[in-house]
mmCIF file of C-alpha atoms in Angstrom:
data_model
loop_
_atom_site.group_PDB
_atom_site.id
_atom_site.type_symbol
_atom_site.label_atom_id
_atom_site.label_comp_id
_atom_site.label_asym_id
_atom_site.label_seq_id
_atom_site.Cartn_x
_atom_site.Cartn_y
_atom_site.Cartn_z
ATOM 1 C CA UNK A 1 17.101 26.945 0.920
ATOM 2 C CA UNK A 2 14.735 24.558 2.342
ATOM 3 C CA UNK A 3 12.844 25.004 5.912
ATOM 4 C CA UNK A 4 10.982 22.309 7.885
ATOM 5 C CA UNK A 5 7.611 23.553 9.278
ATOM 6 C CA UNK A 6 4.490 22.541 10.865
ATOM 7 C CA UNK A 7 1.655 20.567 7.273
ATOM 8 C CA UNK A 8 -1.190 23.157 6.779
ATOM 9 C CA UNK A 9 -4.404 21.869 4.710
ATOM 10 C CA UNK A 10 -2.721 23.754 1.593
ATOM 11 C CA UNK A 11 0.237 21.135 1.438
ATOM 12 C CA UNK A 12 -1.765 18.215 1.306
ATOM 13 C CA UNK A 13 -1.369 18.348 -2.361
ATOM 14 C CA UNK A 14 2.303 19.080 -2.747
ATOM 15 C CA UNK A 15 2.856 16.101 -0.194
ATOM 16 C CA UNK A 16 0.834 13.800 -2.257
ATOM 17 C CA UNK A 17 3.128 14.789 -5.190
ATOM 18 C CA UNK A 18 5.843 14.274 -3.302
ATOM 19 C CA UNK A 19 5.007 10.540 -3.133
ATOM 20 C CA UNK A 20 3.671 10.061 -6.278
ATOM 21 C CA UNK A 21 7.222 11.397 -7.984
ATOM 22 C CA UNK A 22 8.317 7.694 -6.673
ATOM 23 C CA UNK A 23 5.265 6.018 -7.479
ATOM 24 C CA UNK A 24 2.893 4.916 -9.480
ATOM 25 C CA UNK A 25 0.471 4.946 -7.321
ATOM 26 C CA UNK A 26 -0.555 6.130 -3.816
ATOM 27 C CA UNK A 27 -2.677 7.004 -1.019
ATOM 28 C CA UNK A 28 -6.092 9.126 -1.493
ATOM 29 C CA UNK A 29 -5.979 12.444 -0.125
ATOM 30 C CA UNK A 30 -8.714 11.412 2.225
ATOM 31 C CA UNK A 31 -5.496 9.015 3.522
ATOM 32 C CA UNK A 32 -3.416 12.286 4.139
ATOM 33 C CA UNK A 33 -6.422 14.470 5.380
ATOM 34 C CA UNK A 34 -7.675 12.100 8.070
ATOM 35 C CA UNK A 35 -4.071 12.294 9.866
ATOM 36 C CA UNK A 36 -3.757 15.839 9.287
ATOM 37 C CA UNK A 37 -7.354 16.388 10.736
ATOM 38 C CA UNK A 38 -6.350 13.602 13.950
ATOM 39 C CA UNK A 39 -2.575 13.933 14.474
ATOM 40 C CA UNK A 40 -2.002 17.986 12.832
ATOM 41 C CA UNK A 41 1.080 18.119 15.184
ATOM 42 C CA UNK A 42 2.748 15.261 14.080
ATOM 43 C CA UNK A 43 2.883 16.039 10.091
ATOM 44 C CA UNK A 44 5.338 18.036 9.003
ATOM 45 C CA UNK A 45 6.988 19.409 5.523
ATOM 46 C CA UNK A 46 9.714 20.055 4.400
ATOM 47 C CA UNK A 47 9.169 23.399 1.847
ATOM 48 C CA UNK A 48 11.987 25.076 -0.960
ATOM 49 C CA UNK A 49 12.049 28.547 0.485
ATOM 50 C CA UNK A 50 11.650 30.453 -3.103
ATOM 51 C CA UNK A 51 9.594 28.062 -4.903
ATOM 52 C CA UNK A 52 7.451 27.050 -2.020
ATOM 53 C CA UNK A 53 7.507 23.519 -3.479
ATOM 54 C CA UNK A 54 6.907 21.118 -0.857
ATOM 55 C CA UNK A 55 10.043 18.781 -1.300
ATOM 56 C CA UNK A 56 9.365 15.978 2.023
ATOM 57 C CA UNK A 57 6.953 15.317 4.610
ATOM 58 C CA UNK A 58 6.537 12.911 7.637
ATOM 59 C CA UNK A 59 2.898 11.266 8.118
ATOM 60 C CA UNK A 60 2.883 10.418 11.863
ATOM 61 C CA UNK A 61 -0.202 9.184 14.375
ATOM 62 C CA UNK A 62 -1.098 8.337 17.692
ATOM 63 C CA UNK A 63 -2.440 4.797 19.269
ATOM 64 C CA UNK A 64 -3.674 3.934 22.687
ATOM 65 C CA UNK A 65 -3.833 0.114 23.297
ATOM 66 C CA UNK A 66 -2.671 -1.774 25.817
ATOM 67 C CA UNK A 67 0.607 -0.800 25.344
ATOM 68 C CA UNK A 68 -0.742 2.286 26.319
ATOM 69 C CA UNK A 69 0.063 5.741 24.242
ATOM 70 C CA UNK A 70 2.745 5.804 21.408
ATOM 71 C CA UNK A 71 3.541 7.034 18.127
ATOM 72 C CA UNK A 72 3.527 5.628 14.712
ATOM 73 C CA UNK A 73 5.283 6.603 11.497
ATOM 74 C CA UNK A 74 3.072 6.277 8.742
ATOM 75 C CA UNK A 75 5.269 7.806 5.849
ATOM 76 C CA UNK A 76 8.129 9.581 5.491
ATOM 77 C CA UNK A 77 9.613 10.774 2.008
ATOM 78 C CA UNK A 78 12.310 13.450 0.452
ATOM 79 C CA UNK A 79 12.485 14.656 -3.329
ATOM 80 C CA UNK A 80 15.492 12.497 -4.980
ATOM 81 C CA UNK A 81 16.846 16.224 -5.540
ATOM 82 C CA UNK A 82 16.720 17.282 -2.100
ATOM 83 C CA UNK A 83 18.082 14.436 -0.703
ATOM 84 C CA UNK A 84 21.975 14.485 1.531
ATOM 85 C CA UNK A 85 20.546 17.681 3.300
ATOM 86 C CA UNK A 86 19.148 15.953 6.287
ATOM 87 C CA UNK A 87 16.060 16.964 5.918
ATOM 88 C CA UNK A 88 14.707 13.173 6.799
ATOM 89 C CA UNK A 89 16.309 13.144 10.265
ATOM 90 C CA UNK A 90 14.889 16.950 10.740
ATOM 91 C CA UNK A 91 11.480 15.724 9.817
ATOM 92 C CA UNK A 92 11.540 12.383 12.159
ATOM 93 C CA UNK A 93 12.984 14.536 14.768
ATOM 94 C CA UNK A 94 10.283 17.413 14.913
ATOM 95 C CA UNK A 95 7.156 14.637 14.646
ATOM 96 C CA UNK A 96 9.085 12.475 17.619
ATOM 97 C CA UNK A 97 9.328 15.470 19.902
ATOM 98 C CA UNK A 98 5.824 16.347 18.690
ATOM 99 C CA UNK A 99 4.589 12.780 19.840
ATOM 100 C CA UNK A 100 6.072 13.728 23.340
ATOM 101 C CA UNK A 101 5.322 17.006 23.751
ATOM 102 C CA UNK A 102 1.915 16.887 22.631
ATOM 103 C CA UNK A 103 0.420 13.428 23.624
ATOM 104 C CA UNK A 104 2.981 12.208 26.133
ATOM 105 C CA UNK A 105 4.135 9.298 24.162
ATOM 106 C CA UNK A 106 5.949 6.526 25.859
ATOM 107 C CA UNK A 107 7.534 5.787 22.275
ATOM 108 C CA UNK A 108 7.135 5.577 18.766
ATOM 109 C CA UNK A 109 6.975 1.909 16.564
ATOM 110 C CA UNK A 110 7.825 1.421 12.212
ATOM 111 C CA UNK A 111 8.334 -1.324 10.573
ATOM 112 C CA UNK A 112 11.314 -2.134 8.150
ATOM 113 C CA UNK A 113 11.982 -5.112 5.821
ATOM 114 C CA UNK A 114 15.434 -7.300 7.534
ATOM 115 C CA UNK A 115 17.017 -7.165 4.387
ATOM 116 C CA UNK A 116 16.931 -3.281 4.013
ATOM 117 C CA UNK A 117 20.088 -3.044 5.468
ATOM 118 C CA UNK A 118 20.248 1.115 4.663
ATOM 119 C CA UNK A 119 17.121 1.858 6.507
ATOM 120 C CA UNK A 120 18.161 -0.046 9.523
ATOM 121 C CA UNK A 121 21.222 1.544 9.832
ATOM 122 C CA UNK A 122 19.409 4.889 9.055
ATOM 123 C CA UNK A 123 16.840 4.106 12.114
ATOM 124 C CA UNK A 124 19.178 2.604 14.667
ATOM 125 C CA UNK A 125 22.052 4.656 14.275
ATOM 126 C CA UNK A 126 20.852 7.857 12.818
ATOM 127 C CA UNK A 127 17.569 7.988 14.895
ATOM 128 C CA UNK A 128 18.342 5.670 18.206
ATOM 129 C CA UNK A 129 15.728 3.235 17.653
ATOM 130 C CA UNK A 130 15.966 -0.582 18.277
ATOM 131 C CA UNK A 131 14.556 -3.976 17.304
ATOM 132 C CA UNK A 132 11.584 -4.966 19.485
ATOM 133 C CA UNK A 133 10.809 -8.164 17.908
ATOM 134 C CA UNK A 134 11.332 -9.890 14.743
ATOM 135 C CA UNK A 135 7.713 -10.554 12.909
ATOM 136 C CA UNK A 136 8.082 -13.357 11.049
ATOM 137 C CA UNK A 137 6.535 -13.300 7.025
ATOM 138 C CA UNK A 138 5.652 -10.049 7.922
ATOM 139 C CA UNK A 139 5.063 -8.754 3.896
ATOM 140 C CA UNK A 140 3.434 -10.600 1.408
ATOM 141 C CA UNK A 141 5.962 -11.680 -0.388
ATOM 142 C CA UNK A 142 7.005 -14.009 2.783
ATOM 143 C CA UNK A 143 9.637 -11.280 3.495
ATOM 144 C CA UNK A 144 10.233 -11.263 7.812
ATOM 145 C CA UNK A 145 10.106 -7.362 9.177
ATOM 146 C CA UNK A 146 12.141 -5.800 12.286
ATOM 147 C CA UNK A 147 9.191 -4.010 14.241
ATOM 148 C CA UNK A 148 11.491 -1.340 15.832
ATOM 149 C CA UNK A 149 10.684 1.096 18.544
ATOM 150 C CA UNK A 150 12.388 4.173 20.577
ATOM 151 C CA UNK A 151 11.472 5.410 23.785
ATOM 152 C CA UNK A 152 10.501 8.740 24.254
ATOM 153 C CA UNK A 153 9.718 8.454 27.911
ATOM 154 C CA UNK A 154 12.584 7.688 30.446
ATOM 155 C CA UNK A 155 10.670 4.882 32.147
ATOM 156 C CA UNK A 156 8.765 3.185 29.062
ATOM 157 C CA UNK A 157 9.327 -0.682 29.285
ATOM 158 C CA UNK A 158 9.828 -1.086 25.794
ATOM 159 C CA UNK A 159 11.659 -4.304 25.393
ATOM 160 C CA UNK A 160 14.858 -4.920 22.448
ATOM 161 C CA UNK A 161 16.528 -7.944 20.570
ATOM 162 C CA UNK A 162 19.834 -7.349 18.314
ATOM 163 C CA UNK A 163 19.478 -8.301 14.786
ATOM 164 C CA UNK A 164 21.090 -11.351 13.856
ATOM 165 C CA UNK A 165 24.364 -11.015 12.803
ATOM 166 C CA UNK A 166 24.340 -6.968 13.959
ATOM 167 C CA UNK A 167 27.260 -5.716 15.099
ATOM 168 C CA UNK A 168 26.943 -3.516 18.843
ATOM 169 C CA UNK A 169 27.222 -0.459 16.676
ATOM 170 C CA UNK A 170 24.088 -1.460 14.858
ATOM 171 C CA UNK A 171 21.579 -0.715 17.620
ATOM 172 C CA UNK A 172 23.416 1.559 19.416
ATOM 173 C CA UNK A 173 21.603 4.937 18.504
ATOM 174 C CA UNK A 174 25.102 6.552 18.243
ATOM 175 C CA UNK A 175 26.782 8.448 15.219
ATOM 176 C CA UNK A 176 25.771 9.799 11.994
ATOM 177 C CA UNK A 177 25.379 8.698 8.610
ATOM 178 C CA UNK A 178 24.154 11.783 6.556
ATOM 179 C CA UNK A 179 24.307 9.584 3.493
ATOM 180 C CA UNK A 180 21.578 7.538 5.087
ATOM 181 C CA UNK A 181 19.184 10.385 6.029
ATOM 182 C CA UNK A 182 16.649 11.053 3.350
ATOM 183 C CA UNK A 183 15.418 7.607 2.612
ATOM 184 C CA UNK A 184 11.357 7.525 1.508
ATOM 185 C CA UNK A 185 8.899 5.120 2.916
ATOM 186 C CA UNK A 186 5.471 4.447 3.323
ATOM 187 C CA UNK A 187 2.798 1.567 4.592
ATOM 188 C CA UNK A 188 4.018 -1.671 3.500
ATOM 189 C CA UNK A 189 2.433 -4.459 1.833
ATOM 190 C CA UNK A 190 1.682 -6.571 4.901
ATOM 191 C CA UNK A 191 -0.565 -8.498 7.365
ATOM 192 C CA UNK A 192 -1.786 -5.351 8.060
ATOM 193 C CA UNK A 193 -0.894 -3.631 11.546
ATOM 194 C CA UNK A 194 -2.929 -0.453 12.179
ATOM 195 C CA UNK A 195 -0.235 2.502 10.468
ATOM 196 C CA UNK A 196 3.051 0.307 9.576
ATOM 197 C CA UNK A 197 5.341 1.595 7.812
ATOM 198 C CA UNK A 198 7.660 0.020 5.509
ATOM 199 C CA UNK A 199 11.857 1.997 5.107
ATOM 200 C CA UNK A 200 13.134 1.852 2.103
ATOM 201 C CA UNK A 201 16.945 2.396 0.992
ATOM 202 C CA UNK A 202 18.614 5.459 -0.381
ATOM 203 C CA UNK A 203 17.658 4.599 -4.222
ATOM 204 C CA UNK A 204 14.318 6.042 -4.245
ATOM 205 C CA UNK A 205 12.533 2.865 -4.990
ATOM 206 C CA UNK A 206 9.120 1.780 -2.918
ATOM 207 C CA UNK A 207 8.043 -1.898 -2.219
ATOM 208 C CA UNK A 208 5.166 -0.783 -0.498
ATOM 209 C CA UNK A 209 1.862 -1.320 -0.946
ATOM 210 C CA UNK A 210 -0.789 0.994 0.718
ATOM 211 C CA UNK A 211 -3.407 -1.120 1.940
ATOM 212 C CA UNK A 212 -7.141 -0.519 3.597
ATOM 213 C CA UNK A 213 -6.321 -2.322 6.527
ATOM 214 C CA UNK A 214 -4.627 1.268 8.009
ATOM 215 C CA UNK A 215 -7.354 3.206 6.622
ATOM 216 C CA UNK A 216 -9.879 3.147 3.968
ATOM 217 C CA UNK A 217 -8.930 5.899 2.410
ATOM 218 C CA UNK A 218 -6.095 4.257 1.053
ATOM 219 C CA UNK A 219 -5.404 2.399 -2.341
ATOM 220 C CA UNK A 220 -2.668 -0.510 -3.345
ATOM 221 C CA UNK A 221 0.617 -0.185 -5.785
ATOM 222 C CA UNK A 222 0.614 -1.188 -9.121
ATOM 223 C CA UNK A 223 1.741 -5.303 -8.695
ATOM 224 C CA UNK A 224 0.376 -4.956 -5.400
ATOM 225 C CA UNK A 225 -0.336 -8.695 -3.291
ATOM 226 C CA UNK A 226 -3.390 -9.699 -2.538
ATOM 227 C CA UNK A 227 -4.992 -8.098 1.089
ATOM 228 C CA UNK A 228 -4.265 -10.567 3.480
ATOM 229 C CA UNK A 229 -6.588 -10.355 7.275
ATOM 230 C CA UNK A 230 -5.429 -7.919 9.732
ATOM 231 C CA UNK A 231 -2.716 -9.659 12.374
ATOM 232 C CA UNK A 232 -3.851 -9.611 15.789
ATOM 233 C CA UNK A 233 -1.180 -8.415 18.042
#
């Protein structure tokens, strides 16, 4: 049996390993510490009850710009293994109520390649959020990105688009897809934005690349791009 609960300083190694059963590579544990230390209320795990293996996480901060206060997801992954149990959509769900709870949010921003058709679905339909607006080259590899937002607050003015070609049902923030739910993702290779994140689909593959433009505590993939400057929002 596996319970979702509030990240502690002792599973900032067992989330670590959690990510770097996908990849090659990942953040320092500086990377994980500083949002532990900044955000604790907004990282969670996801622990085996008898083995007291930590089996998923979410990595989750705050901002306050212009747009005023609202949430990011940093990273979000599930243990291949573990997977089909929901545990994803528990995770996003206890870090988004967190964000409004806790810092009074007015909503919560990722990032997700356009062709990653399984992690859109997962996020619009699973989760409720929507497209805000459509960055174009986004990745390195030339590859545009849906910057997608929810609302957490009744009156936020957070504005939408549809994707193109998406049917109503796409963006609606209706049903369920449990075969959707335990996707892993983390920062993508990009023009760096402050804490994106990039989805990835249900194989447990990552095209990310952890960059220092989020924080320098982080490093890059294996096969990683070159850093490109930080885009100015």
């Amino acid at each position: 049996m596996v319970s979702v609960r509030p990240a502690r300083t002792e599973d900032l190694l067992g989330m670590q390993a959690c990510n770097l059963s996908c990849l090659p590579e990942n953040y320092q544990m500086k990377y994980y510490l500083l949002h532990l230390l900044s955000w604790p209320q907004l990282l969670y795990v996801a622990e085996e009850n008898c083995s007291k293996k930590i089996v998923g996480y979410v990595l989750a901060k705050i901002d306050e710009d212009n747009e005023g206060i609202h949430g990011h997801i940093t990273s979000l992954s599930v243990l291949r293994s573990y997977r089909k149990l929901g545990l994803a959509t528990k995770l996003m769900r206890c870090t988004l109520d967190a964000m409004q709870e806790c810092f009074d949010a007015e909503f919560v921003s990722l990032h997700v390649r356009v062709s990653n058709r399984a992690a859109f679905t997962l996020y619009s339909t699973v989760l409720g959020f929507q497209i805000h607006d459509v960055e174009k080259a986004y990745y390195a590899d030339k590859e545009d990105a849906y910057d997608m937002r929810k609302e957490l607050k009744a009156n936020s003015k957070v504005g939408h688009k549809k994707a193109p070609g998406a049917s109503k049902d796409d963006v609606s923030g209706q049903g369920s897809l449990e075969d959707l739910q335990e996707n892993n993702f983390t920062d993508g290779e990009k023009k760096p934005a402050e804490g994106d994140v990039d989805q990835l689909a249900e194989d447990n593959v990552d095209e990310s690349k952890p960059t220092t433009a989020d924080t320098t505590a982080s490093t890059t993939t294996a096969g990683g791009d070159a850093k490109k400057k930080k885009k100015k929002k």
